[in-house]
């Protein structure tokens, strides 16, 4: 394993970038991978390609310092060899301790792998997540997951979509609320016990109406009409 890589960070390359470039290599391996080539292939600026993509390709050994694709790059584009190449990239790029702790995708939770990178590189969560995504992508070694979203994004999407089944009838719940100032009519009916202060217990009801977002205007009108009918006796 490459223990010397431990102090300088790890490759960062988006899943879409990884597989888009691989498909391009399957069509034809370029004689030289330049910023201009990556910019045209990945729809990004040459500056971004030079800063964000080329370093990772060099670190993995897919291209040499001059940008010429290696034999590993030719094997990388081969579907039958893809999983094996991913295994080689892990061994040549990441410390032994990481692979010992997380040897396969089934036993590599995203949060724990991210924590490992955060501790090892002494970086923040944002960088650690990017490192972890690349490692997990290689650990999967599955070309069938080319269009799959990264682990953390999928979890977020599932958490965001949690529909609740709501009835179209509104639910009303009663709760006690602080007393409002009594009106003149209420004062006139209060009884004062002799030799003591006035005490007049009152019942106050606060009706909360929860209306389903699916309710239309007619249903809402019916709800309030029904509430007015059933609560009119409380006005006296």
Tab-separated table of N, CA and C in Angstrom, residues 219-231:
chain	number	residue	atom	x	y	z
A	219	UNK	N	-64.095	22.264	0.091
A	219	UNK	CA	-63.936	21.434	1.285
A	219	UNK	C	-63.587	22.282	2.497
A	220	UNK	N	-62.758	23.308	2.285
A	220	UNK	CA	-62.391	24.195	3.395
A	220	UNK	C	-63.611	24.951	3.905
A	221	UNK	N	-64.463	25.431	2.969
A	221	UNK	CA	-65.692	26.125	3.378
A	221	UNK	C	-66.582	25.203	4.196
A	222	UNK	N	-66.692	23.948	3.777
A	222	UNK	CA	-67.513	22.977	4.501
A	222	UNK	C	-66.968	22.733	5.907
A	223	UNK	N	-65.666	22.732	6.013
A	223	UNK	CA	-65.044	22.508	7.321
A	223	UNK	C	-65.432	23.607	8.292
A	224	UNK	N	-65.301	24.860	7.858
A	224	UNK	CA	-65.623	25.970	8.750
A	224	UNK	C	-67.126	26.066	9.011
A	225	UNK	N	-67.926	25.705	8.016
A	225	UNK	CA	-69.375	25.701	8.213
A	225	UNK	C	-69.764	24.684	9.277
A	226	UNK	N	-69.126	23.501	9.222
A	226	UNK	CA	-69.403	22.461	10.206
A	226	UNK	C	-68.931	22.875	11.592
A	227	UNK	N	-67.771	23.517	11.673
A	227	UNK	CA	-67.253	23.958	12.960
A	227	UNK	C	-68.165	25.005	13.580
A	228	UNK	N	-68.645	25.932	12.763
A	228	UNK	CA	-69.539	26.971	13.284
A	228	UNK	C	-70.833	26.363	13.822
A	229	UNK	N	-71.317	25.331	13.153
A	229	UNK	CA	-72.559	24.680	13.572
A	229	UNK	C	-72.404	23.981	14.917
A	230	UNK	N	-71.281	23.277	15.099
A	230	UNK	CA	-71.097	22.488	16.309
A	230	UNK	C	-70.593	23.297	17.493
A	231	UNK	N	-70.037	24.457	17.230
A	231	UNK	CA	-69.480	25.244	18.326
A	231	UNK	C	-70.331	26.454	18.704
